[in-house]
Amino acid sequence: MKVLAYLEVLDGALKKTAFETITAALSVASASGGSVVGIAIGASADAVKAAADYGLADCLIAKHDILAKQSASAVAETLAQAAKAENADVVLLPASSTGKEIAPRLAIKLEAGYAPDSVALAVEGGNVSVTRPVYAGKARLTVKITTAKKVITIRPNVFTAKKVAATLATRDFAPSLSDSHVKASVSSVSRNQGKLDVAEADIIVSGGRGLKGPENFHLVETLAGTLGAAVGASRAVVDAGWRPHGEQVGQTGKTVSPTLYVAAGISGAVQHLAGMSSSKVIVAINKDKDAPIFQIADYGIIGDALEVLPKLTEKAKAIVQR
Amino acid sequence: MNILVSISHVPDTATKIVVGADGKSIDSKGVKYIMNPYDEFALEEALRLKEKNGGTVTVATVGGDGAKDVLRTALALQVDKAIFLKAENPDSFVVASSIADVAKEVKPDIILFGRQSIDFDSFQVAPMVAELLDMPSVTITSKLDINGTSVSAERDIEGGKETVSTTLPLVVSAQKGLNEPRYPKLPDIMKAKSKPIEERVANGAAARVEVVGMELPAAKGKGKVFGDSEGDIAELVKLLHEEAKVI
Ligand SMILES: Cc1cc2nc3c(=O)[nH]c(=O)nc-3n(C[C@H](O)[C@H](O)[C@H](O)COP(=O)(O)OP(=O)(O)OC[C@H]3O[C@@H](n4cnc5c(N)ncnc54)[C@H](O)[C@@H]3O)c2cc1C
Ligand SMILES: Nc1ncnc2c1ncn2[C@@H]1O[C@H](COP(=O)(O)O)[C@@H](O)[C@H]1O
């Protein structure tokens, strides 16, 4: 199968999701005896070169003035035109906030079936089966796309980007777009300055009501700082106004899959687990040995988070700085 | 203002999931179904828009007979019209096509959805409907300002917020924070029981995605649990470094 991989760009450079998408695309292509072509919007040929380290040999660089407006509908149209021009059977995108807005539109344009938020892909015959967590992570659903063309998004942080050397050739791609393709445009973006976001972090340290008050969250922040991690929070502490909503992990917050998730003073309610149970390694710190969080934790410490966190930070520092 | 709200019915979040005999769906025995929590924000926004601008609120749902309950809840909140589109296990494309059919008839200025339905979290019906109707869409919306036909909306993105400018008619998917949903009053719940629900068959499009199987996640082996002594914490950090290799 021929796979078109959408490489996300931020401030002119490829995002981490771009390398993950390449890795996933290469696995589908090799299992089905096909090839991969990348497509990037808003990046220079130089910036796209980083993709060669992950095995990408062929990449389109889409250029059009209209694409500067960052409109999901215009990006969907660009990808649809590229998929047709390249005869792609599968289009892979990251299940990021923009990827999830582009992909359903793209699927309609290509008359393709769409499988979102994949955590596992398997090629069977001419088909791809796609697995994702459903019911707040309480079950896993596997679907098959029955149409000839397929659109799939992959959950960030799950398909670990693999380094494979390749020689990359880039090609300019000029989609034919008009203002009618811009249905909505981004007029401004405000980023949480200097802070790593839970949705993109490799490591997350989260705090819950067990921290006792907002004044103790510096303990969570210090450990996060030491590990290069993002700070997360349970809904209880967000609702109490201790932490901003952007940090909330869970069903009504963000879904995360970091390599390491540390939950301090969090009971592990099902709605919290919904957002983090696909983390690779989970560490729980809780003074109640029966707290449900221990049921999914790989490592646990039974103790007072206010005392454990500083000790943990100190020991981690010794290792991280080595 | 002509407003359409698309709502789904989903198992309560506290539901214990048991895979049914078909190995493809949940065993619905004893499962309590509720209105998708994000759709409450969508419905609330619709009611507020009507209060401010006048007009009508139509709600629609696609599903089996059980799904009708959420329309009763919406009727208790005083929506003007409820449409039930009958389909057994529709995929998202069939849902989107059916909602788009209703929209073609209602000609709404705005169609409101939830950010995602919490059963399959698939996050696709709203942009699909927008594409089918060639309309703009804003997803994960936490703030919505409508001025005449021009719209400014805020949406959550990784690491921040994005302000989007667009125009009516528009598809919006609601995020928590958009508003505080109201609850129906008991007398209104009683009255809603006898209000009419318009029933039709869903769009006959062929599904594009087929369920192969559903399973419970592999049970995690018991984790390693430590006390809070210096030695225990040192051991944990060592394991995170050497065994799990995550720090
Ligand atoms: C529709 C719906 C959606 C929801 N969405 C979310 C969501 O997105 N995210 C989310 O997190 N929740 C969500 N919730 C709320 C969820 O059900 C829980 O109420 C919430 O997660 C609890 O937060 P918590 O663990 O911080 O607090 P608690 O449940 O109060 O737990 C505190 C924990 O800290 C421990 N503790 C106390 N003191 C200490 C100490 N000194 N040291 C160590 N441990 C200590 C206690 O043993 C306890 O386990 C949702 C609920 C509903 C109904
Ligand atoms: N069966 C359905 N009937 C009506 N609306 C639905 C249905 N399924 C999903 N929706 C709407 O689409 C939104 C997103 O759902 P989903 O794309 O399934 O995650 C929901 O919040 C509802 O507003």
PDB file of N, CA and C in Angstrom, chain A residues 142-194:
ATOM      1  N   THR A 142     -11.051  -3.038  17.916  1.00  0.00           N
ATOM      2  CA  THR A 142     -10.301  -3.168  16.678  1.00  0.00           C
ATOM      3  C   THR A 142     -11.278  -3.056  15.512  1.00  0.00           C
ATOM      4  N   VAL A 143     -10.962  -2.182  14.560  1.00  0.00           N
ATOM      5  CA  VAL A 143     -11.838  -1.997  13.411  1.00  0.00           C
ATOM      6  C   VAL A 143     -11.068  -2.218  12.123  1.00  0.00           C
ATOM      7  N   LYS A 144     -11.830  -2.501  11.076  1.00  0.00           N
ATOM      8  CA  LYS A 144     -11.283  -2.655   9.741  1.00  0.00           C
ATOM      9  C   LYS A 144     -11.968  -1.602   8.888  1.00  0.00           C
ATOM     10  N   ILE A 145     -11.181  -0.922   8.083  1.00  0.00           N
ATOM     11  CA  ILE A 145     -11.774   0.067   7.185  1.00  0.00           C
ATOM     12  C   ILE A 145     -12.143  -0.669   5.902  1.00  0.00           C
ATOM     13  N   THR A 146     -13.414  -0.542   5.500  1.00  0.00           N
ATOM     14  CA  THR A 146     -13.873  -1.383   4.385  1.00  0.00           C
ATOM     15  C   THR A 146     -13.783  -0.691   3.029  1.00  0.00           C
ATOM     16  N   THR A 147     -13.411   0.589   3.022  1.00  0.00           N
ATOM     17  CA  THR A 147     -13.284   1.304   1.751  1.00  0.00           C
ATOM     18  C   THR A 147     -11.878   1.139   1.178  1.00  0.00           C
ATOM     19  N   ALA A 148     -11.729   1.425  -0.126  1.00  0.00           N
ATOM     20  CA  ALA A 148     -10.419   1.281  -0.762  1.00  0.00           C
ATOM     21  C   ALA A 148      -9.418   2.282  -0.182  1.00  0.00           C
ATOM     22  N   LYS A 149      -9.864   3.515   0.000  1.00  0.00           N
ATOM     23  CA  LYS A 149      -8.993   4.544   0.578  1.00  0.00           C
ATOM     24  C   LYS A 149      -9.223   4.587   2.084  1.00  0.00           C
ATOM     25  N   LYS A 150      -8.147   4.794   2.820  1.00  0.00           N
ATOM     26  CA  LYS A 150      -8.261   4.762   4.282  1.00  0.00           C
ATOM     27  C   LYS A 150      -7.570   5.964   4.916  1.00  0.00           C
ATOM     28  N   VAL A 151      -8.215   6.526   5.913  1.00  0.00           N
ATOM     29  CA  VAL A 151      -7.599   7.616   6.676  1.00  0.00           C
ATOM     30  C   VAL A 151      -7.488   7.154   8.125  1.00  0.00           C
ATOM     31  N   ILE A 152      -6.295   7.332   8.691  1.00  0.00           N
ATOM     32  CA  ILE A 152      -6.048   6.846  10.054  1.00  0.00           C
ATOM     33  C   ILE A 152      -5.294   7.922  10.835  1.00  0.00           C
ATOM     34  N   THR A 153      -5.707   8.180  12.077  1.00  0.00           N
ATOM     35  CA  THR A 153      -4.868   9.022  12.934  1.00  0.00           C
ATOM     36  C   THR A 153      -4.243   8.146  14.022  1.00  0.00           C
ATOM     37  N   ILE A 154      -3.029   8.520  14.422  1.00  0.00           N
ATOM     38  CA  ILE A 154      -2.336   7.735  15.450  1.00  0.00           C
ATOM     39  C   ILE A 154      -2.171   8.568  16.719  1.00  0.00           C
ATOM     40  N   ARG A 155      -2.360   7.929  17.855  1.00  0.00           N
ATOM     41  CA  ARG A 155      -2.262   8.631  19.139  1.00  0.00           C
ATOM     42  C   ARG A 155      -0.813   9.051  19.383  1.00  0.00           C
ATOM     43  N   PRO A 156      -0.586  10.325  19.710  1.00  0.00           N
ATOM     44  CA  PRO A 156       0.786  10.785  19.956  1.00  0.00           C
ATOM     45  C   PRO A 156       1.459   9.989  21.075  1.00  0.00           C
ATOM     46  N   ASN A 157       2.775   9.834  20.948  1.00  0.00           N
ATOM     47  CA  ASN A 157       3.597   9.177  21.974  1.00  0.00           C
ATOM     48  C   ASN A 157       3.493   7.657  22.020  1.00  0.00           C
ATOM     49  N   VAL A 158       2.674   7.054  21.182  1.00  0.00           N
ATOM     50  CA  VAL A 158       2.507   5.600  21.249  1.00  0.00           C
ATOM     51  C   VAL A 158       3.434   4.892  20.270  1.00  0.00           C
ATOM     52  N   PHE A 159       3.499   5.398  19.040  1.00  0.00           N
ATOM     53  CA  PHE A 159       4.383   4.799  18.034  1.00  0.00           C
ATOM     54  C   PHE A 159       5.761   5.454  18.176  1.00  0.00           C
ATOM     55  N   THR A 160       6.604   4.872  19.002  1.00  0.00           N
ATOM     56  CA  THR A 160       7.911   5.469  19.272  1.00  0.00           C
ATOM     57  C   THR A 160       8.700   5.633  17.978  1.00  0.00           C
ATOM     58  N   ALA A 161       9.116   6.864  17.698  1.00  0.00           N
ATOM     59  CA  ALA A 161       9.852   7.131  16.459  1.00  0.00           C
ATOM     60  C   ALA A 161      11.157   6.344  16.439  1.00  0.00           C
ATOM     61  N   LYS A 162      11.401   5.642  15.329  1.00  0.00           N
ATOM     62  CA  LYS A 162      12.615   4.806  15.221  1.00  0.00           C
ATOM     63  C   LYS A 162      13.585   5.430  14.237  1.00  0.00           C
ATOM     64  N   LYS A 163      14.843   5.500  14.643  1.00  0.00           N
ATOM     65  CA  LYS A 163      15.864   6.046  13.737  1.00  0.00           C
ATOM     66  C   LYS A 163      16.267   5.007  12.696  1.00  0.00           C
ATOM     67  N   VAL A 164      16.138   5.375  11.436  1.00  0.00           N
ATOM     68  CA  VAL A 164      16.568   4.525  10.313  1.00  0.00           C
ATOM     69  C   VAL A 164      17.138   5.513   9.296  1.00  0.00           C
ATOM     70  N   ALA A 165      18.348   5.281   8.846  1.00  0.00           N
ATOM     71  CA  ALA A 165      18.931   6.256   7.917  1.00  0.00           C
ATOM     72  C   ALA A 165      18.306   6.133   6.527  1.00  0.00           C
ATOM     73  N   ALA A 166      18.091   7.241   5.854  1.00  0.00           N
ATOM     74  CA  ALA A 166      17.599   7.227   4.474  1.00  0.00           C
ATOM     75  C   ALA A 166      18.124   8.472   3.765  1.00  0.00           C
ATOM     76  N   THR A 167      18.086   8.426   2.451  1.00  0.00           N
ATOM     77  CA  THR A 167      18.422   9.627   1.693  1.00  0.00           C
ATOM     78  C   THR A 167      17.096  10.237   1.263  1.00  0.00           C
ATOM     79  N   LEU A 168      16.907  11.480   1.647  1.00  0.00           N
ATOM     80  CA  LEU A 168      15.607  12.102   1.428  1.00  0.00           C
ATOM     81  C   LEU A 168      15.619  13.029   0.214  1.00  0.00           C
ATOM     82  N   ALA A 169      14.645  12.834  -0.661  1.00  0.00           N
ATOM     83  CA  ALA A 169      14.446  13.772  -1.769  1.00  0.00           C
ATOM     84  C   ALA A 169      13.146  14.514  -1.528  1.00  0.00           C
ATOM     85  N   THR A 170      13.166  15.830  -1.628  1.00  0.00           N
ATOM     86  CA  THR A 170      11.923  16.581  -1.441  1.00  0.00           C
ATOM     87  C   THR A 170      11.418  17.086  -2.794  1.00  0.00           C
ATOM     88  N   ARG A 171      10.114  17.213  -2.868  1.00  0.00           N
ATOM     89  CA  ARG A 171       9.475  17.721  -4.089  1.00  0.00           C
ATOM     90  C   ARG A 171       8.497  18.804  -3.691  1.00  0.00           C
ATOM     91  N   ASP A 172       8.441  19.892  -4.454  1.00  0.00           N
ATOM     92  CA  ASP A 172       7.447  20.913  -4.167  1.00  0.00           C
ATOM     93  C   ASP A 172       6.089  20.435  -4.659  1.00  0.00           C
ATOM     94  N   PHE A 173       5.077  20.729  -3.877  1.00  0.00           N
ATOM     95  CA  PHE A 173       3.719  20.362  -4.272  1.00  0.00           C
ATOM     96  C   PHE A 173       2.844  21.606  -4.200  1.00  0.00           C
ATOM     97  N   ALA A 174       2.244  21.960  -5.308  1.00  0.00           N
ATOM     98  CA  ALA A 174       1.412  23.170  -5.334  1.00  0.00           C
ATOM     99  C   ALA A 174      -0.057  22.793  -5.447  1.00  0.00           C
ATOM    100  N   PRO A 175      -0.771  22.755  -4.327  1.00  0.00           N
ATOM    101  CA  PRO A 175      -2.200  22.419  -4.391  1.00  0.00           C
ATOM    102  C   PRO A 175      -2.962  23.544  -5.073  1.00  0.00           C
ATOM    103  N   SER A 176      -4.102  23.198  -5.663  1.00  0.00           N
ATOM    104  CA  SER A 176      -4.889  24.301  -6.207  1.00  0.00           C
ATOM    105  C   SER A 176      -5.964  24.659  -5.185  1.00  0.00           C
ATOM    106  N   LEU A 177      -5.795  25.830  -4.582  1.00  0.00           N
ATOM    107  CA  LEU A 177      -6.679  26.250  -3.499  1.00  0.00           C
ATOM    108  C   LEU A 177      -7.256  27.616  -3.814  1.00  0.00           C
ATOM    109  N   SER A 178      -8.452  27.867  -3.281  1.00  0.00           N
ATOM    110  CA  SER A 178      -9.002  29.211  -3.397  1.00  0.00           C
ATOM    111  C   SER A 178      -9.538  29.602  -2.024  1.00  0.00           C
ATOM    112  N   ASP A 179      -9.971  30.858  -1.893  1.00  0.00           N
ATOM    113  CA  ASP A 179     -10.461  31.312  -0.590  1.00  0.00           C
ATOM    114  C   ASP A 179     -11.629  30.471  -0.080  1.00  0.00           C
ATOM    115  N   SER A 180     -12.353  29.826  -1.010  1.00  0.00           N
ATOM    116  CA  SER A 180     -13.495  29.036  -0.563  1.00  0.00           C
ATOM    117  C   SER A 180     -13.040  27.818   0.263  1.00  0.00           C
ATOM    118  N   HIS A 181     -11.766  27.457   0.167  1.00  0.00           N
ATOM    119  CA  HIS A 181     -11.269  26.338   0.979  1.00  0.00           C
ATOM    120  C   HIS A 181     -10.938  26.755   2.412  1.00  0.00           C
ATOM    121  N   VAL A 182     -10.866  28.054   2.640  1.00  0.00           N
ATOM    122  CA  VAL A 182     -10.596  28.542   3.994  1.00  0.00           C
ATOM    123  C   VAL A 182     -11.926  28.786   4.679  1.00  0.00           C
ATOM    124  N   LYS A 183     -12.333  27.830   5.485  1.00  0.00           N
ATOM    125  CA  LYS A 183     -13.641  27.972   6.125  1.00  0.00           C
ATOM    126  C   LYS A 183     -13.497  28.746   7.436  1.00  0.00           C
ATOM    127  N   ALA A 184     -12.371  28.582   8.071  1.00  0.00           N
ATOM    128  CA  ALA A 184     -12.122  29.269   9.342  1.00  0.00           C
ATOM    129  C   ALA A 184     -10.622  29.444   9.410  1.00  0.00           C
ATOM    130  N   SER A 185     -10.175  30.553   9.972  1.00  0.00           N
ATOM    131  CA  SER A 185      -8.723  30.714  10.048  1.00  0.00           C
ATOM    132  C   SER A 185      -8.310  31.130  11.448  1.00  0.00           C
ATOM    133  N   VAL A 186      -7.086  30.736  11.781  1.00  0.00           N
ATOM    134  CA  VAL A 186      -6.574  31.010  13.123  1.00  0.00           C
ATOM    135  C   VAL A 186      -6.141  32.465  13.173  1.00  0.00           C
ATOM    136  N   SER A 187      -6.751  33.257  14.092  1.00  0.00           N
ATOM    137  CA  SER A 187      -6.360  34.665  14.144  1.00  0.00           C
ATOM    138  C   SER A 187      -5.281  34.910  15.195  1.00  0.00           C
ATOM    139  N   SER A 188      -5.224  34.093  16.228  1.00  0.00           N
ATOM    140  CA  SER A 188      -4.112  34.223  17.170  1.00  0.00           C
ATOM    141  C   SER A 188      -3.953  32.944  17.971  1.00  0.00           C
ATOM    142  N   VAL A 189      -2.752  32.753  18.493  1.00  0.00           N
ATOM    143  CA  VAL A 189      -2.465  31.583  19.308  1.00  0.00           C
ATOM    144  C   VAL A 189      -1.815  32.072  20.589  1.00  0.00           C
ATOM    145  N   SER A 190      -2.318  31.624  21.735  1.00  0.00           N
ATOM    146  CA  SER A 190      -1.612  31.967  22.968  1.00  0.00           C
ATOM    147  C   SER A 190      -1.055  30.690  23.567  1.00  0.00           C
ATOM    148  N   ARG A 191       0.258  30.651  23.716  1.00  0.00           N
ATOM    149  CA  ARG A 191       0.884  29.442  24.261  1.00  0.00           C
ATOM    150  C   ARG A 191       1.187  29.659  25.729  1.00  0.00           C
ATOM    151  N   ASN A 192       1.029  28.594  26.490  1.00  0.00           N
ATOM    152  CA  ASN A 192       1.407  28.671  27.898  1.00  0.00           C
ATOM    153  C   ASN A 192       2.913  28.822  27.930  1.00  0.00           C
ATOM    154  N   GLN A 193       3.371  30.032  28.188  1.00  0.00           N
ATOM    155  CA  GLN A 193       4.783  30.360  28.000  1.00  0.00           C
ATOM    156  C   GLN A 193       5.739  29.448  28.769  1.00  0.00           C
ATOM    157  N   GLY A 194       6.674  28.905  28.018  1.00  0.00           N
ATOM    158  CA  GLY A 194       7.774  28.172  28.649  1.00  0.00           C
ATOM    159  C   GLY A 194       7.375  26.870  29.318  1.00  0.00           C
TER     160      GLY A 194
END
